Amino acid sequence: MRGLIHHYPLLGWLFFISAFVLAGIPPFSGFIGKLVLLQGAIEADYIVVAIIGLASSLLILLSVIRIFIRGFWGEKDESIIPDKKAARGFAFPVAFLLFFSVLLGVGAEWFYPSIEAIGEYLMNPQEYIESVLKE
């Protein structure tokens, strides 16, 4: 099955943009998460972990782009009977999630203090244990 972009262009391009989200390309939210993890790995002298993280991002990008090329790109497949209503039903949730991915990517500085506080809370479970078990 090839050439789906001829039948479902919006869905095809949304899939393409989602590939960048998965790979952690700016300005999407995946970039901020990977950046923070890479900074932490480098600060803790885990250079090999940082390199593996970057390599995995590249492999994810290449594999998802390959899926895009094989499924959406290419000659129009006339055997496909397009269902525009179903395509709109699929496109809305993807567009909705991509909107928030961009929002989290561009506005990361607004969310970072909360995320950092949550991370510190998770790294110190004693506070949670005391708050739950206090009598």
Tab-separated table of N, CA and C in Angstrom:
chain	number	residue	atom	x	y	z
A	1	MET	N	0.851	-1.160	0.000
A	1	MET	CA	0.000	0.000	0.000
A	1	MET	C	0.904	1.232	0.000
A	2	ARG	N	0.812	2.016	-1.048
A	2	ARG	CA	1.639	3.214	-1.201
A	2	ARG	C	0.758	4.365	-1.649
A	3	GLY	N	1.292	5.543	-1.543
A	3	GLY	CA	0.609	6.710	-2.066
A	3	GLY	C	-0.596	7.157	-1.260
A	4	LEU	N	-0.631	6.824	0.015
A	4	LEU	CA	-1.774	7.216	0.841
A	4	LEU	C	-1.909	8.727	0.960
A	5	ILE	N	-0.809	9.448	0.752
A	5	ILE	CA	-0.874	10.901	0.875
A	5	ILE	C	-1.762	11.519	-0.203
A	6	HIS	N	-1.942	10.821	-1.305
A	6	HIS	CA	-2.840	11.317	-2.355
A	6	HIS	C	-4.293	11.225	-1.913
A	7	HIS	N	-4.604	10.242	-1.098
A	7	HIS	CA	-5.971	10.060	-0.613
A	7	HIS	C	-6.212	10.801	0.703
A	8	TYR	N	-5.205	10.835	1.560
A	8	TYR	CA	-5.330	11.426	2.891
A	8	TYR	C	-4.172	12.397	3.145
A	9	PRO	N	-4.144	13.538	2.470
A	9	PRO	CA	-2.985	14.430	2.613
A	9	PRO	C	-2.793	14.978	4.029
A	10	LEU	N	-3.870	15.384	4.678
A	10	LEU	CA	-3.734	15.934	6.029
A	10	LEU	C	-3.184	14.884	6.985
A	11	LEU	N	-3.724	13.705	6.920
A	11	LEU	CA	-3.267	12.625	7.791
A	11	LEU	C	-1.805	12.270	7.500
A	12	GLY	N	-1.431	12.293	6.235
A	12	GLY	CA	-0.049	11.996	5.859
A	12	GLY	C	0.940	12.996	6.435
A	13	TRP	N	0.618	14.278	6.320
A	13	TRP	CA	1.535	15.289	6.835
A	13	TRP	C	1.536	15.317	8.357
A	14	LEU	N	0.407	15.015	8.971
A	14	LEU	CA	0.387	14.917	10.428
A	14	LEU	C	1.264	13.759	10.903
A	15	PHE	N	1.248	12.651	10.169
A	15	PHE	CA	2.125	11.523	10.497
A	15	PHE	C	3.589	11.940	10.355
A	16	PHE	N	3.900	12.676	9.301
A	16	PHE	CA	5.263	13.136	9.048
A	16	PHE	C	5.755	14.026	10.194
A	17	ILE	N	4.910	14.951	10.630
A	17	ILE	CA	5.278	15.834	11.734
A	17	ILE	C	5.424	15.030	13.029
A	18	SER	N	4.571	14.031	13.203
A	18	SER	CA	4.666	13.176	14.394
A	18	SER	C	6.004	12.444	14.452
A	19	ALA	N	6.587	12.170	13.297
A	19	ALA	CA	7.906	11.538	13.267
A	19	ALA	C	8.938	12.429	13.945
A	20	PHE	N	8.828	13.732	13.735
A	20	PHE	CA	9.755	14.660	14.378
A	20	PHE	C	9.536	14.715	15.886
A	21	VAL	N	8.288	14.562	16.305
A	21	VAL	CA	7.994	14.532	17.742
A	21	VAL	C	8.671	13.319	18.378
A	22	LEU	N	8.521	12.155	17.745
A	22	LEU	CA	9.125	10.935	18.288
A	22	LEU	C	10.643	11.014	18.347
A	23	ALA	N	11.230	11.660	17.354
A	23	ALA	CA	12.687	11.742	17.300
A	23	ALA	C	13.246	12.830	18.208
A	24	GLY	N	12.387	13.699	18.731
A	24	GLY	CA	12.857	14.755	19.621
A	24	GLY	C	13.469	15.931	18.895
A	25	ILE	N	12.882	16.288	17.758
A	25	ILE	CA	13.351	17.431	16.978
A	25	ILE	C	12.666	18.694	17.501
A	26	PRO	N	13.400	19.818	17.667
A	26	PRO	CA	12.735	21.045	18.110
A	26	PRO	C	11.740	21.527	17.055
A	27	PRO	N	10.688	22.169	17.369
A	27	PRO	CA	10.244	22.750	18.633
A	27	PRO	C	9.282	21.860	19.397
A	28	PHE	N	9.325	20.569	19.194
A	28	PHE	CA	8.345	19.676	19.810
A	28	PHE	C	8.775	19.258	21.213
A	29	SER	N	7.811	18.767	21.978
A	29	SER	CA	8.048	18.445	23.384
A	29	SER	C	9.078	17.337	23.574
A	30	GLY	N	9.194	16.434	22.639
A	30	GLY	CA	10.180	15.365	22.762
A	30	GLY	C	11.602	15.892	22.837
A	31	PHE	N	11.843	17.046	22.235
A	31	PHE	CA	13.173	17.654	22.257
A	31	PHE	C	13.567	18.053	23.670
A	32	ILE	N	12.653	18.684	24.386
A	32	ILE	CA	12.966	19.162	25.733
A	32	ILE	C	13.277	17.986	26.658
A	33	GLY	N	12.468	16.938	26.577
A	33	GLY	CA	12.711	15.764	27.412
A	33	GLY	C	14.056	15.131	27.124
A	34	LYS	N	14.381	14.986	25.854
A	34	LYS	CA	15.667	14.383	25.499
A	34	LYS	C	16.822	15.305	25.852
A	35	LEU	N	16.617	16.604	25.701
A	35	LEU	CA	17.667	17.550	26.061
A	35	LEU	C	17.991	17.466	27.549
A	36	VAL	N	16.964	17.427	28.381
A	36	VAL	CA	17.173	17.339	29.828
A	36	VAL	C	17.866	16.021	30.186
A	37	LEU	N	17.441	14.923	29.569
A	37	LEU	CA	18.092	13.635	29.841
A	37	LEU	C	19.550	13.633	29.388
A	38	LEU	N	19.817	14.210	28.216
A	38	LEU	CA	21.190	14.260	27.721
A	38	LEU	C	22.061	15.147	28.604
A	39	GLN	N	21.523	16.288	29.032
A	39	GLN	CA	22.286	17.155	29.931
A	39	GLN	C	22.608	16.435	31.237
A	40	GLY	N	21.627	15.727	31.770
A	40	GLY	CA	21.858	14.976	33.003
A	40	GLY	C	22.898	13.888	32.822
A	41	ALA	N	22.839	13.200	31.693
A	41	ALA	CA	23.814	12.138	31.433
A	41	ALA	C	25.220	12.709	31.287
A	42	ILE	N	25.344	13.836	30.605
A	42	ILE	CA	26.665	14.447	30.416
A	42	ILE	C	27.196	14.990	31.738
A	43	GLU	N	26.325	15.638	32.530
A	43	GLU	CA	26.760	16.162	33.829
A	43	GLU	C	27.198	15.044	34.773
A	44	ALA	N	26.582	13.872	34.652
A	44	ALA	CA	26.945	12.735	35.503
A	44	ALA	C	28.056	11.890	34.886
A	45	ASP	N	28.675	12.395	33.822
A	45	ASP	CA	29.762	11.705	33.114
A	45	ASP	C	29.342	10.365	32.528
A	46	TYR	N	28.103	10.279	32.083
A	46	TYR	CA	27.621	9.100	31.366
A	46	TYR	C	27.579	9.422	29.872
A	47	ILE	N	28.747	9.642	29.310
A	47	ILE	CA	28.852	10.048	27.913
A	47	ILE	C	28.316	8.958	26.988
A	48	VAL	N	28.580	7.709	27.318
A	48	VAL	CA	28.103	6.598	26.483
A	48	VAL	C	26.576	6.588	26.445
A	49	VAL	N	25.944	6.855	27.582
A	49	VAL	CA	24.479	6.906	27.633
A	49	VAL	C	23.965	8.044	26.758
A	50	ALA	N	24.638	9.191	26.795
A	50	ALA	CA	24.237	10.328	25.964
A	50	ALA	C	24.368	9.988	24.481
A	51	ILE	N	25.444	9.328	24.117
A	51	ILE	CA	25.642	8.942	22.714
A	51	ILE	C	24.578	7.938	22.283
A	52	ILE	N	24.266	6.980	23.144
A	52	ILE	CA	23.215	6.003	22.831
A	52	ILE	C	21.870	6.708	22.680
A	53	GLY	N	21.599	7.688	23.531
A	53	GLY	CA	20.356	8.457	23.421
A	53	GLY	C	20.256	9.200	22.103
A	54	LEU	N	21.336	9.839	21.694
A	54	LEU	CA	21.337	10.541	20.407
A	54	LEU	C	21.198	9.567	19.242
A	55	ALA	N	21.895	8.450	19.323
A	55	ALA	CA	21.804	7.451	18.254
A	55	ALA	C	20.399	6.870	18.158
A	56	SER	N	19.768	6.634	19.305
A	56	SER	CA	18.401	6.090	19.265
A	56	SER	C	17.430	7.096	18.666
A	57	SER	N	17.635	8.375	18.938
A	57	SER	CA	16.785	9.400	18.328
A	57	SER	C	16.930	9.393	16.812
A	58	LEU	N	18.151	9.264	16.354
A	58	LEU	CA	18.389	9.220	14.911
A	58	LEU	C	17.761	7.980	14.288
A	59	LEU	N	17.904	6.835	14.944
A	59	LEU	CA	17.304	5.601	14.424
A	59	LEU	C	15.778	5.674	14.405
A	60	ILE	N	15.196	6.273	15.430
A	60	ILE	CA	13.738	6.447	15.455
A	60	ILE	C	13.305	7.328	14.302
A	61	LEU	N	14.012	8.442	14.091
A	61	LEU	CA	13.665	9.334	12.987
A	61	LEU	C	13.770	8.618	11.648
A	62	LEU	N	14.848	7.894	11.442
A	62	LEU	CA	15.025	7.183	10.172
A	62	LEU	C	13.947	6.122	9.960
A	63	SER	N	13.600	5.388	11.000
A	63	SER	CA	12.596	4.332	10.832
A	63	SER	C	11.211	4.903	10.565
A	64	VAL	N	10.849	5.977	11.251
A	64	VAL	CA	9.520	6.554	11.033
A	64	VAL	C	9.448	7.242	9.675
A	65	ILE	N	10.528	7.872	9.236
A	65	ILE	CA	10.555	8.465	7.897
A	65	ILE	C	10.443	7.360	6.849
A	66	ARG	N	11.066	6.249	7.105
A	66	ARG	CA	10.967	5.117	6.173
A	66	ARG	C	9.527	4.604	6.086
A	67	ILE	N	8.849	4.532	7.225
A	67	ILE	CA	7.434	4.139	7.221
A	67	ILE	C	6.617	5.146	6.428
A	68	PHE	N	6.913	6.432	6.614
A	68	PHE	CA	6.201	7.475	5.874
A	68	PHE	C	6.406	7.310	4.370
A	69	ILE	N	7.642	7.101	3.972
A	69	ILE	CA	7.940	6.965	2.542
A	69	ILE	C	7.251	5.735	1.962
A	70	ARG	N	7.303	4.626	2.680
A	70	ARG	CA	6.683	3.396	2.163
A	70	ARG	C	5.165	3.450	2.154
A	71	GLY	N	4.567	4.112	3.122
A	71	GLY	CA	3.110	4.117	3.207
A	71	GLY	C	2.442	5.292	2.539
A	72	PHE	N	3.001	6.476	2.715
A	72	PHE	CA	2.317	7.670	2.248
A	72	PHE	C	2.850	8.188	0.920
A	73	TRP	N	4.140	8.033	0.688
A	73	TRP	CA	4.735	8.572	-0.523
A	73	TRP	C	4.560	7.598	-1.675
A	74	GLY	N	4.838	8.027	-2.856
A	74	GLY	CA	4.800	7.138	-4.006
A	74	GLY	C	3.592	7.374	-4.887
A	75	GLU	N	3.454	6.510	-5.855
A	75	GLU	CA	2.351	6.619	-6.809
A	75	GLU	C	1.018	6.364	-6.127
A	76	LYS	N	0.005	6.998	-6.647
A	76	LYS	CA	-1.345	6.845	-6.112
A	76	LYS	C	-1.839	5.425	-6.380
A	77	ASP	N	-2.292	4.761	-5.326
A	77	ASP	CA	-2.818	3.404	-5.434
A	77	ASP	C	-4.318	3.495	-5.706
A	78	GLU	N	-4.704	3.136	-6.913
A	78	GLU	CA	-6.110	3.260	-7.317
A	78	GLU	C	-7.002	2.213	-6.657
A	79	SER	N	-6.412	1.178	-6.078
A	79	SER	CA	-7.231	0.149	-5.440
A	79	SER	C	-7.766	0.596	-4.077
A	80	ILE	N	-7.237	1.709	-3.567
A	80	ILE	CA	-7.682	2.220	-2.272
A	80	ILE	C	-8.951	3.036	-2.468
A	81	ILE	N	-9.948	2.731	-1.685
A	81	ILE	CA	-11.187	3.508	-1.701
A	81	ILE	C	-11.127	4.442	-0.497
A	82	PRO	N	-10.897	5.746	-0.744
A	82	PRO	CA	-10.722	6.657	0.385
A	82	PRO	C	-12.007	6.865	1.183
A	83	ASP	N	-11.848	6.949	2.483
A	83	ASP	CA	-12.950	7.234	3.394
A	83	ASP	C	-12.610	8.549	4.093
A	84	LYS	N	-13.054	9.654	3.515
A	84	LYS	CA	-12.691	10.984	4.015
A	84	LYS	C	-13.205	11.221	5.432
A	85	LYS	N	-14.372	10.671	5.755
A	85	LYS	CA	-14.926	10.858	7.095
A	85	LYS	C	-14.029	10.194	8.142
A	86	ALA	N	-13.566	8.997	7.848
A	86	ALA	CA	-12.667	8.298	8.771
A	86	ALA	C	-11.345	9.046	8.896
A	87	ALA	N	-10.857	9.597	7.789
A	87	ALA	CA	-9.593	10.336	7.823
A	87	ALA	C	-9.703	11.558	8.719
A	88	ARG	N	-10.829	12.264	8.651
A	88	ARG	CA	-11.024	13.415	9.538
A	88	ARG	C	-11.074	12.957	10.994
A	89	GLY	N	-11.696	11.812	11.226
A	89	GLY	CA	-11.754	11.280	12.588
A	89	GLY	C	-10.387	10.929	13.139
A	90	PHE	N	-9.483	10.494	12.269
A	90	PHE	CA	-8.121	10.185	12.698
A	90	PHE	C	-7.279	11.451	12.817
A	91	ALA	N	-7.524	12.410	11.948
A	91	ALA	CA	-6.684	13.601	11.890
A	91	ALA	C	-6.883	14.506	13.100
A	92	PHE	N	-8.108	14.624	13.598
A	92	PHE	CA	-8.346	15.552	14.707
A	92	PHE	C	-7.540	15.199	15.956
A	93	PRO	N	-7.568	13.953	16.443
A	93	PRO	CA	-6.776	13.660	17.649
A	93	PRO	C	-5.276	13.841	17.435
A	94	VAL	N	-4.795	13.513	16.245
A	94	VAL	CA	-3.365	13.674	15.973
A	94	VAL	C	-3.005	15.154	15.977
A	95	ALA	N	-3.816	15.982	15.318
A	95	ALA	CA	-3.564	17.426	15.297
A	95	ALA	C	-3.641	18.011	16.703
A	96	PHE	N	-4.581	17.543	17.491
A	96	PHE	CA	-4.746	18.003	18.871
A	96	PHE	C	-3.484	17.707	19.681
A	97	LEU	N	-2.979	16.491	19.575
A	97	LEU	CA	-1.772	16.110	20.313
A	97	LEU	C	-0.533	16.845	19.801
A	98	LEU	N	-0.464	17.068	18.485
A	98	LEU	CA	0.666	17.815	17.937
A	98	LEU	C	0.653	19.260	18.421
A	99	PHE	N	-0.537	19.843	18.543
A	99	PHE	CA	-0.652	21.205	19.065
A	99	PHE	C	-0.044	21.281	20.464
A	100	PHE	N	-0.394	20.331	21.319
A	100	PHE	CA	0.144	20.345	22.674
A	100	PHE	C	1.626	19.991	22.705
A	101	SER	N	2.077	19.214	21.749
A	101	SER	CA	3.493	18.910	21.672
A	101	SER	C	4.291	20.170	21.346
A	102	VAL	N	3.772	20.975	20.428
A	102	VAL	CA	4.435	22.243	20.108
A	102	VAL	C	4.351	23.187	21.306
A	103	LEU	N	3.194	23.236	21.950
A	103	LEU	CA	3.022	24.095	23.125
A	103	LEU	C	4.027	23.731	24.220
A	104	LEU	N	4.187	22.444	24.481
A	104	LEU	CA	5.151	22.012	25.494
A	104	LEU	C	6.591	22.240	25.045
A	105	GLY	N	6.825	22.158	23.738
A	105	GLY	CA	8.172	22.392	23.230
A	105	GLY	C	8.561	23.853	23.259
A	106	VAL	N	7.659	24.722	22.822
A	106	VAL	CA	7.941	26.155	22.771
A	106	VAL	C	7.852	26.777	24.162
A	107	GLY	N	6.905	26.319	24.960
A	107	GLY	CA	6.704	26.892	26.284
A	107	GLY	C	7.310	26.072	27.399
A	108	ALA	N	8.384	25.374	27.115
A	108	ALA	CA	8.973	24.472	28.113
A	108	ALA	C	9.429	25.205	29.363
A	109	GLU	N	9.883	26.440	29.199
A	109	GLU	CA	10.369	27.168	30.375
A	109	GLU	C	9.251	27.433	31.380
A	110	TRP	N	8.013	27.463	30.935
A	110	TRP	CA	6.888	27.648	31.849
A	110	TRP	C	6.606	26.363	32.639
A	111	PHE	N	6.825	25.229	32.006
A	111	PHE	CA	6.512	23.947	32.634
A	111	PHE	C	7.696	23.345	33.390
A	112	TYR	N	8.898	23.793	33.074
A	112	TYR	CA	10.097	23.169	33.628
A	112	TYR	C	10.161	23.205	35.154
A	113	PRO	N	9.838	24.324	35.825
A	113	PRO	CA	9.895	24.305	37.298
A	113	PRO	C	8.977	23.247	37.915
A	114	SER	N	7.799	23.087	37.361
A	114	SER	CA	6.877	22.067	37.887
A	114	SER	C	7.418	20.670	37.634
A	115	ILE	N	7.949	20.459	36.456
A	115	ILE	CA	8.498	19.146	36.111
A	115	ILE	C	9.706	18.833	36.994
A	116	GLU	N	10.534	19.846	37.242
A	116	GLU	CA	11.700	19.638	38.100
A	116	GLU	C	11.275	19.303	39.529
A	117	ALA	N	10.248	19.991	40.028
A	117	ALA	CA	9.751	19.705	41.380
A	117	ALA	C	9.182	18.292	41.466
A	118	ILE	N	8.482	17.871	40.438
A	118	ILE	CA	7.941	16.507	40.408
A	118	ILE	C	9.081	15.491	40.388
A	119	GLY	N	10.109	15.775	39.590
A	119	GLY	CA	11.266	14.883	39.529
A	119	GLY	C	11.965	14.752	40.868
A	120	GLU	N	12.131	15.875	41.556
A	120	GLU	CA	12.756	15.828	42.879
A	120	GLU	C	11.886	15.051	43.859
A	121	TYR	N	10.589	15.226	43.761
A	121	TYR	CA	9.659	14.507	44.630
A	121	TYR	C	9.739	13.001	44.376
A	122	LEU	N	9.853	12.627	43.107
A	122	LEU	CA	9.953	11.206	42.763
A	122	LEU	C	11.290	10.606	43.197
A	123	MET	N	12.326	11.417	43.191
A	123	MET	CA	13.641	10.922	43.598
A	123	MET	C	13.757	10.788	45.118
A	124	ASN	N	12.841	11.410	45.851
A	124	ASN	CA	12.852	11.330	47.307
A	124	ASN	C	11.518	10.753	47.772
A	125	PRO	N	11.353	9.444	47.701
A	125	PRO	CA	10.060	8.850	48.051
A	125	PRO	C	9.733	8.925	49.540
A	126	GLN	N	10.717	9.282	50.358
A	126	GLN	CA	10.473	9.336	51.798
A	126	GLN	C	9.394	10.368	52.141
A	127	GLU	N	9.379	11.502	51.459
A	127	GLU	CA	8.341	12.515	51.691
A	127	GLU	C	6.956	11.944	51.414
A	128	TYR	N	6.842	11.216	50.322
A	128	TYR	CA	5.560	10.610	49.966
A	128	TYR	C	5.146	9.579	51.017
A	129	ILE	N	6.084	8.758	51.407
A	129	ILE	CA	5.786	7.713	52.396
A	129	ILE	C	5.324	8.349	53.706
A	130	GLU	N	6.007	9.397	54.127
A	130	GLU	CA	5.630	10.070	55.372
A	130	GLU	C	4.257	10.728	55.267
A	131	SER	N	3.964	11.337	54.110
A	131	SER	CA	2.668	12.009	53.965
A	131	SER	C	1.521	11.008	53.885
A	132	VAL	N	1.758	9.829	53.359
A	132	VAL	CA	0.704	8.817	53.249
A	132	VAL	C	0.519	8.069	54.561
A	133	LEU	N	1.603	7.760	55.224
A	133	LEU	CA	1.531	6.927	56.422
A	133	LEU	C	1.434	7.716	57.722
A	134	LYS	N	1.415	9.042	57.655
A	134	LYS	CA	1.354	9.797	58.911
A	134	LYS	C	0.026	9.552	59.612
A	135	GLU	N	0.099	9.595	60.905
A	135	GLU	CA	-1.104	9.289	61.688
A	135	GLU	C	-1.596	10.487	62.423
